[in-house]
Tab-separated table of C-alpha atoms in Angstrom:
chain	number	residue	atom	x	y	z
A	1	MET	CA	4.031	76.136	-73.950
A	2	ALA	CA	5.350	77.841	-77.024
A	3	GLY	CA	3.364	77.540	-80.274
A	4	HIS	CA	4.118	77.874	-83.967
A	5	SER	CA	2.768	80.755	-86.082
A	6	ARG	CA	2.055	80.375	-89.778
A	7	HIS	CA	5.450	81.972	-90.483
A	8	GLY	CA	7.271	79.449	-88.321
A	9	VAL	CA	8.137	81.939	-85.507
A	10	MET	CA	8.155	80.613	-81.953
A	11	ARG	CA	5.896	82.463	-79.549
A	12	GLY	CA	6.698	82.469	-75.832
A	13	ASN	CA	4.962	83.739	-72.706
A	14	ASP	CA	6.742	87.113	-72.726
A	15	PRO	CA	4.150	89.812	-73.690
A	16	ASN	CA	6.882	92.035	-75.168
A	17	LEU	CA	7.993	89.182	-77.380
A	18	GLU	CA	4.368	88.589	-78.372
A	19	ASP	CA	3.962	92.226	-79.483
A	20	PHE	CA	7.192	92.075	-81.449
A	21	VAL	CA	6.080	88.924	-83.253
A	22	ASN	CA	2.716	90.476	-84.144
A	23	ASP	CA	4.427	93.560	-85.550
A	24	TYR	CA	6.731	91.331	-87.585
A	25	LEU	CA	3.819	89.409	-89.054
A	26	LEU	CA	2.073	92.621	-90.100
A	27	LEU	CA	5.218	93.809	-91.831
A	28	SER	CA	5.795	90.498	-93.613
A	29	ASP	CA	2.211	90.466	-94.935
A	30	ASN	CA	2.621	93.920	-96.447
A	31	ASP	CA	3.286	94.120	-100.220
A	32	SER	CA	6.601	95.947	-99.763
A	33	GLU	CA	9.235	94.152	-97.744
A	34	PRO	CA	11.758	96.165	-95.704
A	35	GLU	CA	15.123	96.485	-97.360
A	36	ILE	CA	18.033	94.984	-95.423
A	37	ASN	CA	21.407	96.575	-96.014
A	38	VAL	CA	24.367	94.326	-95.300
A	39	PRO	CA	27.558	96.302	-94.624
A	40	SER	CA	30.407	95.519	-96.957
A	41	GLU	CA	33.821	94.505	-95.783
A	42	GLY	CA	35.677	97.372	-94.144
A	43	GLU	CA	32.545	99.467	-93.750
A	44	ASP	CA	31.555	100.680	-90.334
A	45	SER	CA	28.458	98.766	-89.337
A	46	SER	CA	27.507	101.447	-86.862
A	47	GLU	CA	26.533	103.762	-89.737
A	48	ASN	CA	23.907	101.267	-90.924
A	49	GLU	CA	22.380	100.664	-87.533
A	50	THR	CA	18.843	101.967	-87.159
A	51	SER	CA	17.574	103.382	-83.923
A	52	ASP	CA	14.297	102.360	-82.347
A	53	ASP	CA	12.746	105.689	-83.364
A	54	GLU	CA	13.452	104.982	-87.068
A	55	MET	CA	11.816	101.535	-87.140
A	56	PRO	CA	9.030	101.309	-89.776
A	57	VAL	CA	5.519	101.561	-88.429
A	58	PRO	CA	3.399	98.446	-89.080
A	59	VAL	CA	0.575	99.014	-91.593
A	60	ALA	CA	-2.674	97.199	-90.952
A	61	ARG	CA	-4.747	95.662	-93.747
A	62	PRO	CA	-8.087	97.248	-94.687
A	63	ALA	CA	-11.029	95.733	-92.892
A	64	SER	CA	-12.967	95.173	-96.147
A	65	TRP	CA	-12.836	95.857	-99.892
A	66	ASN	CA	-15.292	98.203	-101.575
A	67	TRP	CA	-16.526	96.570	-104.782
A	68	LYS	CA	-18.206	98.633	-107.498
A	69	LEU	CA	-20.372	97.440	-110.371
A	70	CYS	CA	-18.905	98.800	-113.613
A	71	PRO	CA	-20.852	97.738	-116.727
A	72	ASN	CA	-18.521	96.572	-119.502
A	73	LYS	CA	-20.010	97.767	-122.769
A	74	PRO	CA	-17.965	97.099	-125.927
A	75	ILE	CA	-17.413	99.968	-128.311
A	76	GLU	CA	-19.713	99.572	-131.284
A	77	ILE	CA	-18.567	101.155	-134.531
A	78	PRO	CA	-21.618	102.136	-136.591
A	79	PHE	CA	-21.864	100.531	-140.025
A	80	THR	CA	-22.368	103.233	-142.643
A	81	GLY	CA	-21.989	101.241	-145.860
A	82	LYS	CA	-24.821	100.971	-148.352
A	83	VAL	CA	-25.333	97.250	-148.829
A	84	GLY	CA	-26.219	95.883	-152.248
A	85	LEU	CA	-25.596	96.716	-155.871
A	86	ASN	CA	-23.825	99.890	-156.831
A	87	ALA	CA	-26.389	102.562	-157.677
A	88	ILE	CA	-25.025	103.048	-161.200
A	89	VAL	CA	-24.975	99.298	-161.845
A	90	ASP	CA	-28.490	98.923	-160.453
A	91	ARG	CA	-29.884	101.590	-162.789
A	92	LYS	CA	-27.984	100.105	-165.727
A	93	LEU	CA	-29.285	96.578	-165.206
A	94	GLY	CA	-32.865	97.577	-164.441
A	95	ASN	CA	-35.614	95.229	-163.316
A	96	ASN	CA	-35.670	92.992	-166.400
A	97	CYS	CA	-31.998	92.064	-166.563
A	98	THR	CA	-30.892	88.569	-167.519
A	99	GLU	CA	-28.053	86.384	-166.262
A	100	TYR	CA	-26.049	87.352	-169.332
A	101	ASP	CA	-26.439	91.053	-168.493
A	102	VAL	CA	-25.046	90.447	-165.006
A	103	PHE	CA	-22.209	88.380	-166.486
A	104	LEU	CA	-21.229	91.230	-168.818
A	105	GLU	CA	-21.294	93.649	-165.890
A	106	PHE	CA	-18.425	91.723	-164.315
A	107	LEU	CA	-16.642	90.880	-167.571
A	108	GLY	CA	-17.366	93.899	-169.714
A	109	VAL	CA	-16.321	94.914	-173.207
A	110	ASP	CA	-12.955	96.181	-171.962
A	111	PHE	CA	-12.188	92.734	-170.534
A	112	TRP	CA	-12.790	90.931	-173.828
A	113	GLU	CA	-10.871	93.536	-175.789
A	114	MET	CA	-7.921	93.116	-173.422
A	115	VAL	CA	-7.880	89.312	-173.808
A	116	VAL	CA	-8.232	89.553	-177.601
A	117	LYS	CA	-5.393	92.070	-177.809
A	118	GLU	CA	-3.062	89.941	-175.680
A	119	THR	CA	-3.921	86.743	-177.572
A	120	ASN	CA	-3.459	88.242	-181.034
A	121	GLY	CA	-0.232	89.940	-179.960
A	122	TYR	CA	1.127	86.717	-178.511
A	123	ALA	CA	0.309	84.818	-181.709
A	124	ALA	CA	1.928	87.535	-183.846
A	125	SER	CA	5.156	87.232	-181.836
A	126	HIS	CA	5.497	83.573	-182.898
A	127	PRO	CA	6.793	83.290	-186.465
A	128	ASP	CA	6.113	79.545	-186.441
A	129	ARG	CA	2.371	79.977	-185.988
A	130	PRO	CA	0.193	77.957	-188.404
A	131	SER	CA	-0.591	79.480	-191.768
A	132	ASN	CA	-4.323	79.164	-191.119
A	133	TRP	CA	-4.152	81.428	-188.079
A	134	ARG	CA	-6.414	84.462	-188.105
A	135	ASP	CA	-6.890	87.046	-185.401
A	136	VAL	CA	-9.531	86.365	-182.783
A	137	THR	CA	-12.499	88.706	-182.400
A	138	THR	CA	-14.313	89.594	-179.187
A	139	ASP	CA	-17.406	87.598	-180.176
A	140	GLU	CA	-15.292	84.575	-181.013
A	141	MET	CA	-13.487	84.850	-177.674
A	142	LYS	CA	-16.831	84.856	-175.860
A	143	LEU	CA	-17.827	81.688	-177.722
A	144	TYR	CA	-14.518	80.088	-176.776
A	145	PHE	CA	-15.051	80.814	-173.075
A	146	SER	CA	-18.658	79.629	-173.236
A	147	LEU	CA	-17.454	76.250	-174.501
A	148	CYS	CA	-14.881	76.093	-171.689
A	149	ILE	CA	-17.627	76.708	-169.127
A	150	LEU	CA	-19.808	74.063	-170.761
A	151	MET	CA	-16.946	71.550	-170.643
A	152	SER	CA	-16.721	71.953	-166.883
A	153	GLN	CA	-20.403	71.001	-166.614
A	154	HIS	CA	-20.346	68.195	-169.184
A	155	LYS	CA	-17.104	66.293	-168.685
A	156	LYS	CA	-15.712	63.775	-171.161
A	157	SER	CA	-12.624	61.604	-171.233
A	158	ASN	CA	-10.721	63.700	-173.809
A	159	LEU	CA	-11.083	66.905	-175.795
A	160	ASN	CA	-11.882	65.269	-179.137
A	161	ASP	CA	-14.986	63.587	-177.698
A	162	TYR	CA	-16.738	66.958	-177.531
A	163	TRP	CA	-16.682	67.113	-181.338
A	164	THR	CA	-17.325	63.441	-182.026
A	165	LYS	CA	-20.170	62.509	-184.365
A	166	ARG	CA	-20.947	59.230	-182.639
A	167	ARG	CA	-24.614	59.472	-181.756
A	168	VAL	CA	-24.302	57.795	-178.353
A	169	ILE	CA	-21.862	60.404	-176.988
A	170	ALA	CA	-22.240	63.303	-179.424
A	171	SER	CA	-22.667	66.890	-178.189
A	172	PRO	CA	-23.745	68.860	-181.284
A	173	ILE	CA	-23.558	72.227	-179.509
A	174	PHE	CA	-19.749	72.202	-179.667
A	175	GLY	CA	-19.486	71.610	-183.411
A	176	GLU	CA	-22.251	74.119	-184.082
A	177	THR	CA	-20.464	76.790	-182.048
A	178	MET	CA	-16.836	76.360	-183.125
A	179	SER	CA	-14.746	73.837	-184.997
A	180	ARG	CA	-12.392	71.605	-183.074
A	181	ASP	CA	-9.263	72.872	-184.840
A	182	ARG	CA	-10.205	76.493	-184.216
A	183	PHE	CA	-10.768	75.774	-180.531
A	184	LYS	CA	-7.365	74.104	-180.273
A	185	ILE	CA	-5.467	76.881	-182.015
A	186	ILE	CA	-7.070	79.551	-179.808
A	187	SER	CA	-6.110	77.484	-176.759
A	188	ARG	CA	-2.531	77.354	-178.029
A	189	TYR	CA	-2.122	81.130	-178.254
A	190	LEU	CA	-4.487	82.236	-175.492
A	191	HIS	CA	-2.728	84.966	-173.514
A	192	PHE	CA	-3.760	87.308	-170.705
A	193	SER	CA	-0.838	89.454	-169.625
A	194	SER	CA	2.516	90.702	-170.902
A	195	ILE	CA	3.994	91.402	-167.457
A	196	GLU	CA	7.581	90.134	-167.255
A	197	ASP	CA	8.200	90.485	-163.516
A	198	PRO	CA	9.980	87.224	-162.534
A	199	SER	CA	9.180	87.750	-158.847
A	200	ASP	CA	5.433	87.620	-159.525
A	201	LYS	CA	4.330	84.005	-159.732
A	202	LEU	CA	0.943	85.116	-161.066
A	203	ARG	CA	2.318	87.418	-163.763
A	204	LYS	CA	0.660	85.387	-166.542
A	205	ILE	CA	-2.784	86.283	-165.193
A	206	ARG	CA	-1.980	89.366	-163.085
A	207	THR	CA	-3.951	91.708	-165.353
A	208	ILE	CA	-7.017	89.476	-165.154
A	209	ILE	CA	-6.799	89.163	-161.362
A	210	ASP	CA	-6.583	92.927	-160.896
A	211	TYR	CA	-9.514	93.469	-163.247
A	212	ILE	CA	-11.773	90.942	-161.511
A	213	LEU	CA	-10.835	92.217	-158.044
A	214	HIS	CA	-11.787	95.740	-159.048
A	215	LYS	CA	-15.127	94.522	-160.398
A	216	PHE	CA	-15.921	92.460	-157.312
A	217	GLN	CA	-15.379	95.462	-155.054
A	218	SER	CA	-17.132	98.059	-157.203
A	219	VAL	CA	-20.276	96.201	-158.301
A	220	PHE	CA	-21.588	95.038	-154.914
A	221	THR	CA	-21.090	96.223	-151.316
A	222	PRO	CA	-21.292	93.515	-148.617
A	223	GLY	CA	-23.024	93.976	-145.273
A	224	LYS	CA	-21.440	94.334	-141.862
A	225	GLU	CA	-21.410	90.557	-141.297
A	226	ILE	CA	-18.439	89.265	-143.268
A	227	ALA	CA	-16.282	86.156	-143.124
A	228	ILE	CA	-12.634	85.532	-143.998
A	229	ASP	CA	-11.689	81.971	-144.838
A	230	GLU	CA	-9.662	79.905	-147.253
A	231	SER	CA	-10.848	77.608	-150.026
A	232	LEU	CA	-9.145	75.087	-152.266
A	233	MET	CA	-9.813	75.271	-155.998
A	234	ALA	CA	-9.259	71.853	-157.543
A	235	PHE	CA	-6.193	71.751	-159.794
A	236	ARG	CA	-3.689	68.998	-160.602
A	237	GLY	CA	-1.516	70.773	-163.137
A	238	ARG	CA	2.088	71.860	-162.758
A	239	LEU	CA	2.415	74.756	-160.350
A	240	PRO	CA	5.022	75.379	-157.632
A	241	PHE	CA	2.374	76.469	-155.123
A	242	ILE	CA	-0.060	73.550	-155.409
A	243	GLN	CA	-1.477	72.695	-151.977
A	244	PHE	CA	-2.532	69.345	-150.534
A	245	ASN	CA	-5.268	69.306	-147.914
A	246	PRO	CA	-6.775	65.890	-147.090
A	247	SER	CA	-9.700	67.518	-145.265
A	248	LYS	CA	-10.917	69.229	-148.448
A	249	ARG	CA	-13.008	67.527	-151.084
A	250	ALA	CA	-10.575	68.493	-153.856
A	251	ARG	CA	-7.454	67.617	-151.769
A	252	PHE	CA	-5.090	69.000	-154.442
A	253	GLY	CA	-5.501	72.526	-155.704
A	254	ILE	CA	-4.841	76.247	-155.407
A	255	LYS	CA	-5.477	77.826	-152.011
A	256	ILE	CA	-7.385	81.098	-152.089
A	257	TYR	CA	-8.111	83.446	-149.196
A	258	LYS	CA	-11.572	84.978	-149.511
A	259	LEU	CA	-13.463	87.809	-147.872
A	260	CYS	CA	-17.174	87.136	-148.361
A	261	ASP	CA	-20.519	88.518	-147.301
A	262	SER	CA	-21.975	86.168	-144.680
A	263	LYS	CA	-25.587	86.533	-145.812
A	264	THR	CA	-25.271	86.326	-149.589
A	265	GLY	CA	-21.950	84.481	-149.945
A	266	TYR	CA	-20.722	87.176	-152.337
A	267	CYS	CA	-16.924	87.223	-152.699
A	268	HIS	CA	-15.787	90.798	-152.134
A	269	LYS	CA	-12.049	90.172	-152.256
A	270	PHE	CA	-9.676	87.247	-152.682
A	271	LYS	CA	-5.979	86.479	-152.504
A	272	ILE	CA	-4.272	83.542	-154.213
A	273	TYR	CA	-1.693	81.767	-152.068
A	274	VAL	CA	1.598	81.442	-153.963
A	275	GLY	CA	3.919	80.379	-151.138
A	276	LYS	CA	5.347	81.644	-147.872
A	277	GLU	CA	5.752	85.148	-149.273
A	278	THR	CA	1.955	85.458	-149.433
A	279	ASP	CA	0.795	87.574	-146.495
A	280	ALA	CA	-2.928	87.202	-145.846
A	281	ALA	CA	-2.932	89.662	-142.952
A	282	GLY	CA	-2.079	92.928	-144.663
A	283	GLY	CA	0.413	94.923	-146.657
A	284	ASP	CA	0.725	95.167	-150.411
A	285	THR	CA	0.368	91.415	-150.831
A	286	GLY	CA	-2.345	90.950	-148.231
A	287	MET	CA	-6.032	91.288	-147.684
A	288	ASN	CA	-6.943	94.482	-145.880
A	289	ILE	CA	-10.509	94.515	-144.577
A	290	SER	CA	-10.644	98.303	-144.548
A	291	GLU	CA	-10.068	98.534	-148.276
């Protein structure tokens, strides 16, 4: 009785037919299938006929596979950087440095002179400035920024409350450092950059960003374990690139890409997101790890 093969070919009792079927199965299991040429209309089919001597020889499968154990070792690039403070900065600070010394290492004399120059120049370009305006000095600018930092730690409902004389809510340090009117007039003419490139959404602070980035990369060298992530700096002012992220504590703010040292948390480089044109992967506007 004839049976079915796994290819659906009927097998009979004829031994010649059995051999032919076996040869066919070996050929069909091979990776390369024989090409069948169909003669076109008007073409002599006798030219395409193949004799028995030209039939392809069946190829048998290998009896077994030879497996080899090849250890997969990833290529390790040796880390050659010298982690820690820059040697020049380390010698300059010494062993008895204070927090203020470290602060001035990041925001040095050239930084304060740049801000003072931009602020005084911006005020001079306004003919309607108040008659009591006088140019800001570097020491006065440092006092102004110190009060701004203190305000972020000691928050009040409005600006005037920092200079109030009511004993229950008074903060004498503000009045002793700078008068309220002087603080307000410096805030009015505070200026950081004179760049007029309309395509740069950060042109008002571009000079400051470039300065701080240079300091972050030159003062301290991170280790080989680094992390790249994004953070949201709380801000609810008027900016076209304000981001909303309900998973963040701030929810509304400015998104910043950061490259930080995993052990110390030191920020080595950052990139402020200003819209779709911001490329965090590379290029002139991106964050290149190799830099």
